[in-house]
Coordinates of C-alpha atoms in Angstrom, one line a residue:
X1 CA 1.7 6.0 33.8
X2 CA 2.1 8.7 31.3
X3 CA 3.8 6.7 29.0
X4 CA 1.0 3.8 29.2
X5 CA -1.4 6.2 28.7
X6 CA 0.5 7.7 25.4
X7 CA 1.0 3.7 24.1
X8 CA -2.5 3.1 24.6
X9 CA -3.5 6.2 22.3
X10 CA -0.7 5.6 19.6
X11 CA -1.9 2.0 19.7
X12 CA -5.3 2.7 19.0
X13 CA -4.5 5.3 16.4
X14 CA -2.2 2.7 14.9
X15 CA -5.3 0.3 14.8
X16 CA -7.7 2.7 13.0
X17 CA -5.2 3.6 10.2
X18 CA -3.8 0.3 9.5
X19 CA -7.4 -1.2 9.4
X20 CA -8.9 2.0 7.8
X21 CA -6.2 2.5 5.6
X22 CA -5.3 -1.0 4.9
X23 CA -8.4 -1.9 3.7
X24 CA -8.2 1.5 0.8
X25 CA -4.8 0.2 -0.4
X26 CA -6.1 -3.5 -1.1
X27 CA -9.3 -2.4 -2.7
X28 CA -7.1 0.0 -4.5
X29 CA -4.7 -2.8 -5.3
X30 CA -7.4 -4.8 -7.0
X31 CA -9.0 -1.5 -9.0
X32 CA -5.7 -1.5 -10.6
X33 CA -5.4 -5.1 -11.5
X34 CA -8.9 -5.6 -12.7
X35 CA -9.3 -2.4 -14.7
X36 CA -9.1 -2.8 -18.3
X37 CA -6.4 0.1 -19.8
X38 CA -8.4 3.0 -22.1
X39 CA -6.2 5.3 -24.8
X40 CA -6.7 8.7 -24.4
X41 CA -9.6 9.5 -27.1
X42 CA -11.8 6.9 -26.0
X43 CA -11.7 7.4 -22.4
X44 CA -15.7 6.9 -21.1
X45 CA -17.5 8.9 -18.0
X46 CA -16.3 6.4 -15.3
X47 CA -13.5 4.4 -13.5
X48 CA -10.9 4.7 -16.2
X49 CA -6.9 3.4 -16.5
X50 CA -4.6 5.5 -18.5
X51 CA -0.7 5.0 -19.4
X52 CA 0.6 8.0 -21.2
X53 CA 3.1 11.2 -21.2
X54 CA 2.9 14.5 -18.9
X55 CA 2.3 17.8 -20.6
X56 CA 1.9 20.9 -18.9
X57 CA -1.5 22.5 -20.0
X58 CA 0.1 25.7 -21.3
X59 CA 3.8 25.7 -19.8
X60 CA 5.6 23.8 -17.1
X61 CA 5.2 25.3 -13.6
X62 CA 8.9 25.6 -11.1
X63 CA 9.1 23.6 -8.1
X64 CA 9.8 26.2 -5.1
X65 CA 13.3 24.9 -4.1
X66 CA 14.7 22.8 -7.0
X67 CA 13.6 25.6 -8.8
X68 CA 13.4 23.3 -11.9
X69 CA 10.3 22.8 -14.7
X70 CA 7.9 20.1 -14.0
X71 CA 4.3 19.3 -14.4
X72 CA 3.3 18.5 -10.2
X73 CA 5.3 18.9 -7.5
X74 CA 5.3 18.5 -3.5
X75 CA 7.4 20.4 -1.6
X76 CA 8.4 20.0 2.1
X77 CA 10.7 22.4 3.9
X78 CA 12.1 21.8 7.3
X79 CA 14.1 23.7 10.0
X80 CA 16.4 22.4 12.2
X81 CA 16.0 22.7 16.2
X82 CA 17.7 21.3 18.9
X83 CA 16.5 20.1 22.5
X84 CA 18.2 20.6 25.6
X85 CA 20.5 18.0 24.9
X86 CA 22.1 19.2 21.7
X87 CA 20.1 16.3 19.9
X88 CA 19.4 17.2 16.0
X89 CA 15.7 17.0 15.0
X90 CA 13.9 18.5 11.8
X91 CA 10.2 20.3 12.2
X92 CA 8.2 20.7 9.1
X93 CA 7.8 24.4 8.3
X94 CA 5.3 23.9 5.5
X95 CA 4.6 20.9 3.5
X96 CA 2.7 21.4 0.1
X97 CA 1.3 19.8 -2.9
X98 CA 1.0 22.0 -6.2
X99 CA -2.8 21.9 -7.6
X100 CA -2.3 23.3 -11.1
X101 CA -3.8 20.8 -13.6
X102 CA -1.8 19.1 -16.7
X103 CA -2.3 16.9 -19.4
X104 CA -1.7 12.9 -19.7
X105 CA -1.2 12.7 -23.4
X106 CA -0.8 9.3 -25.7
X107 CA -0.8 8.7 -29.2
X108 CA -4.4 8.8 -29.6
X109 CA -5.1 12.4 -27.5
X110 CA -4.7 13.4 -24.5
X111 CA -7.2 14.1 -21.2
X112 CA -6.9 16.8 -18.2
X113 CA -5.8 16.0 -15.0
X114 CA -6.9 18.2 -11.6
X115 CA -4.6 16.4 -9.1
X116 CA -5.7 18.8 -6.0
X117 CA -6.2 15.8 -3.2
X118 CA -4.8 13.3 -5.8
X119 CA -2.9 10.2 -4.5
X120 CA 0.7 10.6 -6.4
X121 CA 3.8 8.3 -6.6
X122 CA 6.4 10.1 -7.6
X123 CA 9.8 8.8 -8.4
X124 CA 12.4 11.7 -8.7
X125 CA 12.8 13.5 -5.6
X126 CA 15.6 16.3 -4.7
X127 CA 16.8 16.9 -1.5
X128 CA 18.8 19.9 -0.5
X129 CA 20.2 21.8 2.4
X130 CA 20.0 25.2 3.0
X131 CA 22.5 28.0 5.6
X132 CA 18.8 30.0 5.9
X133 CA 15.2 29.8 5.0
X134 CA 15.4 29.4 1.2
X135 CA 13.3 31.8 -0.9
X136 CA 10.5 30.3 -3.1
X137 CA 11.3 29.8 -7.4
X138 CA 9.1 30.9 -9.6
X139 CA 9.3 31.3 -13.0
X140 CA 10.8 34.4 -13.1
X141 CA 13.1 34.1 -10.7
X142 CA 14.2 31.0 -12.8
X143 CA 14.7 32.8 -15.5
X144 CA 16.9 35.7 -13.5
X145 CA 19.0 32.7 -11.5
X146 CA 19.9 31.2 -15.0
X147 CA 20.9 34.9 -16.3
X148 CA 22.8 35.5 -13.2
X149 CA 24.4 31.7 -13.6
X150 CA 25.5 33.1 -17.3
X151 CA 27.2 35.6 -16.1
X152 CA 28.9 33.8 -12.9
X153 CA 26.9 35.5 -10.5
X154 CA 25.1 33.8 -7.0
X155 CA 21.8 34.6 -5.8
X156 CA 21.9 34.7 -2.1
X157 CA 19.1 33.3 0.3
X158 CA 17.2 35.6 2.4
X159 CA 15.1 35.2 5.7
X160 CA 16.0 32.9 8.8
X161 CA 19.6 32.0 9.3
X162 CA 18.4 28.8 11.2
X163 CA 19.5 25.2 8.9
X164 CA 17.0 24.6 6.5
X165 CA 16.5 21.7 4.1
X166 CA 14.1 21.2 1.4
X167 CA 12.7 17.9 0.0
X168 CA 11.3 17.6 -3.0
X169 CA 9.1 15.1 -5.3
X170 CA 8.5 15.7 -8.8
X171 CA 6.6 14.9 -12.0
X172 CA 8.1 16.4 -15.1
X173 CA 7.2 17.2 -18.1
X174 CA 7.1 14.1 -21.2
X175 CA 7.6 11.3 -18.2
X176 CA 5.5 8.4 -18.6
X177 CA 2.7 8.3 -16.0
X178 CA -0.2 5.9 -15.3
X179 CA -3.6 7.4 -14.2
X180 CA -6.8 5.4 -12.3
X181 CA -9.5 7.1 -11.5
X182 CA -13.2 9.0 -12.2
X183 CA -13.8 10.5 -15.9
X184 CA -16.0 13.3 -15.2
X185 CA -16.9 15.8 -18.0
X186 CA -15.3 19.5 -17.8
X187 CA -16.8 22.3 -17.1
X188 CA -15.2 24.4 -19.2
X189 CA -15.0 22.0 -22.6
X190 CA -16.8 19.6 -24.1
X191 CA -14.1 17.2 -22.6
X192 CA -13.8 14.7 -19.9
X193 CA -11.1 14.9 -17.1
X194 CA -9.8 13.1 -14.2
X195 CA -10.7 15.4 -11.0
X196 CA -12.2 13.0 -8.0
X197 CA -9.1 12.3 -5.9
X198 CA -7.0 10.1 -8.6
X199 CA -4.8 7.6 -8.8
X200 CA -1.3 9.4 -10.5
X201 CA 2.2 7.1 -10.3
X202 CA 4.9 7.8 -12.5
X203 CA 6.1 4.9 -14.7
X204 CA 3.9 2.3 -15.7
X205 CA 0.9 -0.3 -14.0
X206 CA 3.2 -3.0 -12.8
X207 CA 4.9 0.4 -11.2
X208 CA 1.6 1.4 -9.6
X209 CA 1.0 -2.1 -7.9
X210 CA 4.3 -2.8 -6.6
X211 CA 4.0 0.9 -4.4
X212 CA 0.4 0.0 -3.3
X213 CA 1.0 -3.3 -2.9
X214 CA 3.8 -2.8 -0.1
X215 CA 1.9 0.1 1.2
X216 CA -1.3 -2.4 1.8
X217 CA 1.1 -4.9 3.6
X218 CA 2.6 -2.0 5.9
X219 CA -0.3 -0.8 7.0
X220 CA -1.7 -4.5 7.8
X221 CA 1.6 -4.6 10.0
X222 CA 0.6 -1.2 11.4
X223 CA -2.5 -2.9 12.3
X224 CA -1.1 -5.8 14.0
X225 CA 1.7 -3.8 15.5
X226 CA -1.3 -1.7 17.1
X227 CA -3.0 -4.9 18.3
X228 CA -0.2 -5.9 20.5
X229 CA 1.0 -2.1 21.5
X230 CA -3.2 -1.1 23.0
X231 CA -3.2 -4.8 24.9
X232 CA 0.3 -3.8 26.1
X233 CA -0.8 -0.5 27.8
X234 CA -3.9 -1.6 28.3
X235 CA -1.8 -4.0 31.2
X236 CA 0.1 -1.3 32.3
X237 CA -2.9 0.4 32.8
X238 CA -4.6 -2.3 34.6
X239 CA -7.5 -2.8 32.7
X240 CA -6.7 -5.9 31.7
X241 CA -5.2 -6.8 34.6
X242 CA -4.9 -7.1 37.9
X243 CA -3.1 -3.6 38.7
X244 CA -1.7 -0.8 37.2
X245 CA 1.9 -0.6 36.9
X246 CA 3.7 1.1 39.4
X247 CA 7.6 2.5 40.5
X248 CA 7.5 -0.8 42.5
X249 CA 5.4 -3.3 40.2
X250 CA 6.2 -3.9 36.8
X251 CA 4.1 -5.3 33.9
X252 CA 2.7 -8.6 34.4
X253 CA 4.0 -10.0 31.0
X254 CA 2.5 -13.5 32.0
X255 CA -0.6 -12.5 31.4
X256 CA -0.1 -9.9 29.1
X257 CA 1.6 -12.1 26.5
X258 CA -1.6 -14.5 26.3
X259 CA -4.0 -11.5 26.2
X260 CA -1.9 -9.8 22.9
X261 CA -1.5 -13.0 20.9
X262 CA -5.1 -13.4 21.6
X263 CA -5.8 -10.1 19.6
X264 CA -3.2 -10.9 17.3
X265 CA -5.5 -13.9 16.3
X266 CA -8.6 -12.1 16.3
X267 CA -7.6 -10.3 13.7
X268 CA -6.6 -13.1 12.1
X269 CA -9.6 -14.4 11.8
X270 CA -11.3 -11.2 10.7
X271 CA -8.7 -10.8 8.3
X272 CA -10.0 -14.0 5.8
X273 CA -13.9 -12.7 6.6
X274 CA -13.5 -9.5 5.5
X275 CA -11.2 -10.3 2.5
X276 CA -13.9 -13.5 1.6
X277 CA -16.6 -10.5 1.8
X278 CA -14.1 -8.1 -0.6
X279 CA -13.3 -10.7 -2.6
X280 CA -17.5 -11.3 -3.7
X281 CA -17.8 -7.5 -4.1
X282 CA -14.7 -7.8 -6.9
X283 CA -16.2 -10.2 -8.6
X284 CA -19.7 -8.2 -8.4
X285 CA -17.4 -5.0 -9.5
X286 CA -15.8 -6.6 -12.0
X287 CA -18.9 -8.1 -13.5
X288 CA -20.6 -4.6 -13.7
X289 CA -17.4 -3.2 -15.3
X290 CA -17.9 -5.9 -17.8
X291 CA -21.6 -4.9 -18.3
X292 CA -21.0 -1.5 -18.7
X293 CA -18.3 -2.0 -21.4
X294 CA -20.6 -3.9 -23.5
X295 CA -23.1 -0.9 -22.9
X296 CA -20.0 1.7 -24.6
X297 CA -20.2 -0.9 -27.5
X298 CA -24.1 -0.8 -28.0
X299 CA -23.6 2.9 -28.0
X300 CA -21.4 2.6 -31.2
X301 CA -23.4 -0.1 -32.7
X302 CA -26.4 2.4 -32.3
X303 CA -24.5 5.3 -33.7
X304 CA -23.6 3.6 -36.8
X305 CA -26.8 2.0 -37.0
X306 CA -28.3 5.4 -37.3
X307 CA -25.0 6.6 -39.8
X308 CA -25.1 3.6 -42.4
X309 CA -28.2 4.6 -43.8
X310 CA -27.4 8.6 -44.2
X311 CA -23.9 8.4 -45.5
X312 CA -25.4 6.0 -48.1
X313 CA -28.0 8.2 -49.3
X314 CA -25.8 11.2 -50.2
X315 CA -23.6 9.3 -51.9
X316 CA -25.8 7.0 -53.9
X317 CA -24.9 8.7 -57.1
X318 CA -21.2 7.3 -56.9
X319 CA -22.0 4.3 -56.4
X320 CA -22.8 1.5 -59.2
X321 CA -26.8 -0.3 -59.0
X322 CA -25.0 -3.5 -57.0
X323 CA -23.4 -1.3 -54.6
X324 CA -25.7 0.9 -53.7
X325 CA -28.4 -2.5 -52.9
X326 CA -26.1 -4.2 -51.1
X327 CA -25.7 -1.2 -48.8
X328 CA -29.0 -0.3 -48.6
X329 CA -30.0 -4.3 -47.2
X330 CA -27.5 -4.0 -44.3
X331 CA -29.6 -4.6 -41.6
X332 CA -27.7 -7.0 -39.3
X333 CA -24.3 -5.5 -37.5
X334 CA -22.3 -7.9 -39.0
X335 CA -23.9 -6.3 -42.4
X336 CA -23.6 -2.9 -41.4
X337 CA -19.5 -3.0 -40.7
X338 CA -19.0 -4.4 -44.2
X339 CA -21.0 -1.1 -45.5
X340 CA -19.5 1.1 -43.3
X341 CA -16.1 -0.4 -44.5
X342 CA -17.6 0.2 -48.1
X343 CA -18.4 3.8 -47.6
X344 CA -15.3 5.0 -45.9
X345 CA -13.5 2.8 -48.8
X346 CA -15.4 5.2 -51.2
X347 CA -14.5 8.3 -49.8
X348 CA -11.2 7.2 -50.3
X349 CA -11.1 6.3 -54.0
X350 CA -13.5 9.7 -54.6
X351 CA -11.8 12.1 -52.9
X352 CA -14.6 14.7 -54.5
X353 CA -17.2 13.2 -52.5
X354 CA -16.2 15.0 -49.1
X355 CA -16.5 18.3 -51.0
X356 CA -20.2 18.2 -49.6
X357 CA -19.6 20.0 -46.4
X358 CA -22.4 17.9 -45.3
X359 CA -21.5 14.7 -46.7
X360 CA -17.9 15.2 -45.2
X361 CA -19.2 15.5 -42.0
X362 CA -21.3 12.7 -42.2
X363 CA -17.8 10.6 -43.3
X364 CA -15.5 12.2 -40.3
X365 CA -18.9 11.1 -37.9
X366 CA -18.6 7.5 -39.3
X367 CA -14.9 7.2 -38.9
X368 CA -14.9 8.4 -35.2
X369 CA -17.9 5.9 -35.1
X370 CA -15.6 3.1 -36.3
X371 CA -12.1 4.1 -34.4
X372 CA -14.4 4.3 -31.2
X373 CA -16.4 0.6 -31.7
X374 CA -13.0 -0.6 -32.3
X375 CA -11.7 0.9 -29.3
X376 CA -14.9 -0.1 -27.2
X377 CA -14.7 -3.5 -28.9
X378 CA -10.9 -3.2 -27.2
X379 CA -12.2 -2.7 -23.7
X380 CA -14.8 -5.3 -23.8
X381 CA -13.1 -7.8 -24.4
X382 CA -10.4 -6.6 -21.9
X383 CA -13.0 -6.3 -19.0
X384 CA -14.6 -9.5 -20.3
X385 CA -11.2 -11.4 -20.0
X386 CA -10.6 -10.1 -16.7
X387 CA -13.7 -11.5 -15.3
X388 CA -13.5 -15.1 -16.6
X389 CA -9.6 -15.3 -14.6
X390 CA -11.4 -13.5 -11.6
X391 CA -14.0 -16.3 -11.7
X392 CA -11.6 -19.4 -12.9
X393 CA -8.8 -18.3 -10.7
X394 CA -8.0 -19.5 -7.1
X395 CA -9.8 -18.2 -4.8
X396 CA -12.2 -16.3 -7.0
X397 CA -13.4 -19.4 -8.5
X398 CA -14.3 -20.8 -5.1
X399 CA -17.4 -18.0 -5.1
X400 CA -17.9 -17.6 -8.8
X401 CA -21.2 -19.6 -8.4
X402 CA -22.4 -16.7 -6.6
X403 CA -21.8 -14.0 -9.5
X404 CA -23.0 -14.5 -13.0
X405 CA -20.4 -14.0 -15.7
X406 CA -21.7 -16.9 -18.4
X407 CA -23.5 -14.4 -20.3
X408 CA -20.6 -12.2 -21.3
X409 CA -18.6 -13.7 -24.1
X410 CA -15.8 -12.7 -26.0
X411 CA -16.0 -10.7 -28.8
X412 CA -14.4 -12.5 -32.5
X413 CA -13.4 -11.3 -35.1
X414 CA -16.8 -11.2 -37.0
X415 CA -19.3 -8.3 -35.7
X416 CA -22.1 -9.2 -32.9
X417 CA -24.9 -11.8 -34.2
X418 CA -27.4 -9.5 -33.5
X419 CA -29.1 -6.0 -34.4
X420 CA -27.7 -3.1 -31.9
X421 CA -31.4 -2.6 -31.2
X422 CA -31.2 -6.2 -29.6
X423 CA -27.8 -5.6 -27.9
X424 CA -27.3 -9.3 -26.5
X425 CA -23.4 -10.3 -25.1
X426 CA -21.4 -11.0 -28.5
X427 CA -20.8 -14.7 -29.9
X428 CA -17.2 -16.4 -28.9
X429 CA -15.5 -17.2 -32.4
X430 CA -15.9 -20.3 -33.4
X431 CA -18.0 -21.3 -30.3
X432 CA -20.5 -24.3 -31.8
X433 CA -22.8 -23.2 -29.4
X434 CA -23.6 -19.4 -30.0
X435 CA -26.5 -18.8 -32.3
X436 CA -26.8 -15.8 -34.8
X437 CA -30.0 -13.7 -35.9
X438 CA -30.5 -11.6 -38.7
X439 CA -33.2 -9.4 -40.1
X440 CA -35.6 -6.9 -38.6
X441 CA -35.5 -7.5 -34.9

């Protein structure tokens, strides 16, 4: 009975993490898929995606074992027993994941990462075995077992003499990683980082939803597996049926058979309600994350709205009679990128202009202004495009009726039809249908 009553546990346990579990992993798997990728200078306070390098924030830290230079490491150690019956098993001596916090670095910049209770697919792991307990690597004692290795000398392990071995999983230093997860700003900088339990695979996206995506359908196999196993014991047991098993009276499988492919099929048919349910809340998600990337945009618009005006007062002296009206009558967005293209142009071609302290700083606050609209320009779209083939795909389009999406357009290449004080969705290129306003809103 022991063993029916140890099923029935397992079972349930199996139940509650493949359903629990299960359930993180696919809404994970979607986040992935439907979040539009940020560079590292324009990342926004919010659910961000990131592809870049790993850089250690001031130098690499030493995995314990390996003893080699990486960026994040974890770092299980087992010790070998044996039962009664000579049979080899390995117990976990300590199992740990390092917490110190490193960079993800691209082209554009680069953000901080605090991985302590980060989810982390790492690719290169190292394996070793060991005569005793190994003694833990740190950086100094790298640097003493490379000296001893230049002069052929051995650095013996200390402590148990029991077999130990040492696995090992690491992130080094300039390997390409992909980051999902919460921007939060620092405490320490004027700086955002990724700190709320993130996402952190090595290699790229496509990398990143091939791991979760098998990890989702394992666990939904967990939870089917655990299905059958808790109506199994619960037979043994005899709640199901008629009596428990005993040394003369065996499991009546009949019965029992019926009873598990009926659970099997309940969950079948929970399965397609709660993914129906999930599937509505994408869209909603994806909608919002549309919505709010139009919202980063509005904030440029506004900032250069606000910029336009003061860069072209303190350089009105360079500038000839017909330049300096034209600037000063950009009013619409549309208007206000060609000046703002104008004035950057002229800081160019009068290089004496920026001696100003303040009039440099006003030029270095309009070109952030313009590589950031560009960037949020970048994302809208993205998040924008995401959401139409989430509506227009099978089976999203089957419940698009019940999210709105219409509103959002594409951005073209012309500016927004309208003032940034106005702030509607931008036109679609060439769309017959979008209308344009102009003047003081």
């Amino acid at each position: 009975m022991g063993w029916a009553v140890a099923g029935l546990v397992a079972s349930l346990v199996a139940v509650v993490v493949g359903g629990g579990f299960g359930y993180a992993m696919w809404r994970r798997l979607w986040d992935i898929a439907d979040t539009p990728t940020s560079d590292a200078a324009h990342v926004f306070v919010g659910t961000n995606e990131l592809r870049g390098r790993a850089a250690p924030l001031d130098r690499p830290i030493v995995a314990p074992y390996a003893g080699v230079e990486c960026v994040w490491f974890r770092s299980l150690l087992e010790r070998e027993e044996r039962d009664a019956e000579g049979r080899r098993r390995w117990r976990t001596v300590h199992d740990e994941s390092s917490a110190a916090p490193f960079w993800i670095e691209d082209d554009s910049g680069r953000v901080l990462i605090r991985p302590e209770g980060a989810s982390v697919y790492a690719t290169e792991r190292r394996r070793a075995s060991h005569a005793g307990r190994p003694s833990r690597t740190t950086g100094l004692d790298l640097l003493a077992r490379l000296a001893a290795e230049d002069h052929g000398l051995t650095i013996a392990a200390t402590g148990s003499l029991d077999a130990h071995r040492s696995t090992e999983w690491l992130i080094r230093p300039g390997e390409a990683i992909y980051v999902l997860g919460e921007a939060t700003l620092r405490d320490d900088a004027v700086a955002l980082e990724f700190r709320r339990r993130p996402l952190i695979a090595a290699g790229d996206e496509d990398a990143a939803l091939r791991r979760t995506a098998l990890q989702a359908v394992a666990l939904l196999v967990m939870l089917l597996a655990g299905v059958v196993g808790a109506v199994v014991a619960a037979h043994a047991l005899g709640v199901l049926g008629d009596a428990p098993v005993t040394e003369g009276r065996g499991i009546a499988w009949d019965a029992a058979v019926p009873d598990a492919l009926v659970g099997v099929a309940a969950v079948l048919v929970v399965l397609p309600v709660s993914y129906v349910v999930r599937l509505r809340n994408r869209l909603v998600d994806v909608h919002q994350r549309a919505r709010a990337a139009w919202a980063l945009v509005e904030v440029q618009l506004r900032r250069r709205h606000d910029l336009v005006p003061q860069v072209t007062s303190v350089v009105r002296a360079a500038m000839d009679a017909e330049q300096a009206a034209l600037l000063a009558a950009a009013r619409t967005p549309e208007e206000e990128g060609v000046a703002a293209d104008a004035l950057l142009a002229l800081a160019e071609s009068h290089p004496e202009l920026r001696t100003d302290a303040h009039a440099g700083a006003l030029f270095d606050d309009l070109r952030r202004t313009e590589d950031g609209l560009a960037a949020a320009r970048t994302f809208y779209n993205d998040a924008v495009t995401v959401l139409r083939d989430r509506r227009q795909q099978m089976p999203g389009r089957l419940l698009a009726w019940s999210v709105p999406g219409d509103e959002l357009r594409l951005w073209g290449a012309s500016e927004p039809p309208a003032r940034p004080a106005q702030a509607p969705p931008p036109a679609l290129e060439g769309d017959p249908t979008s209308t344009s306003t102009s003047g003081e809103g």
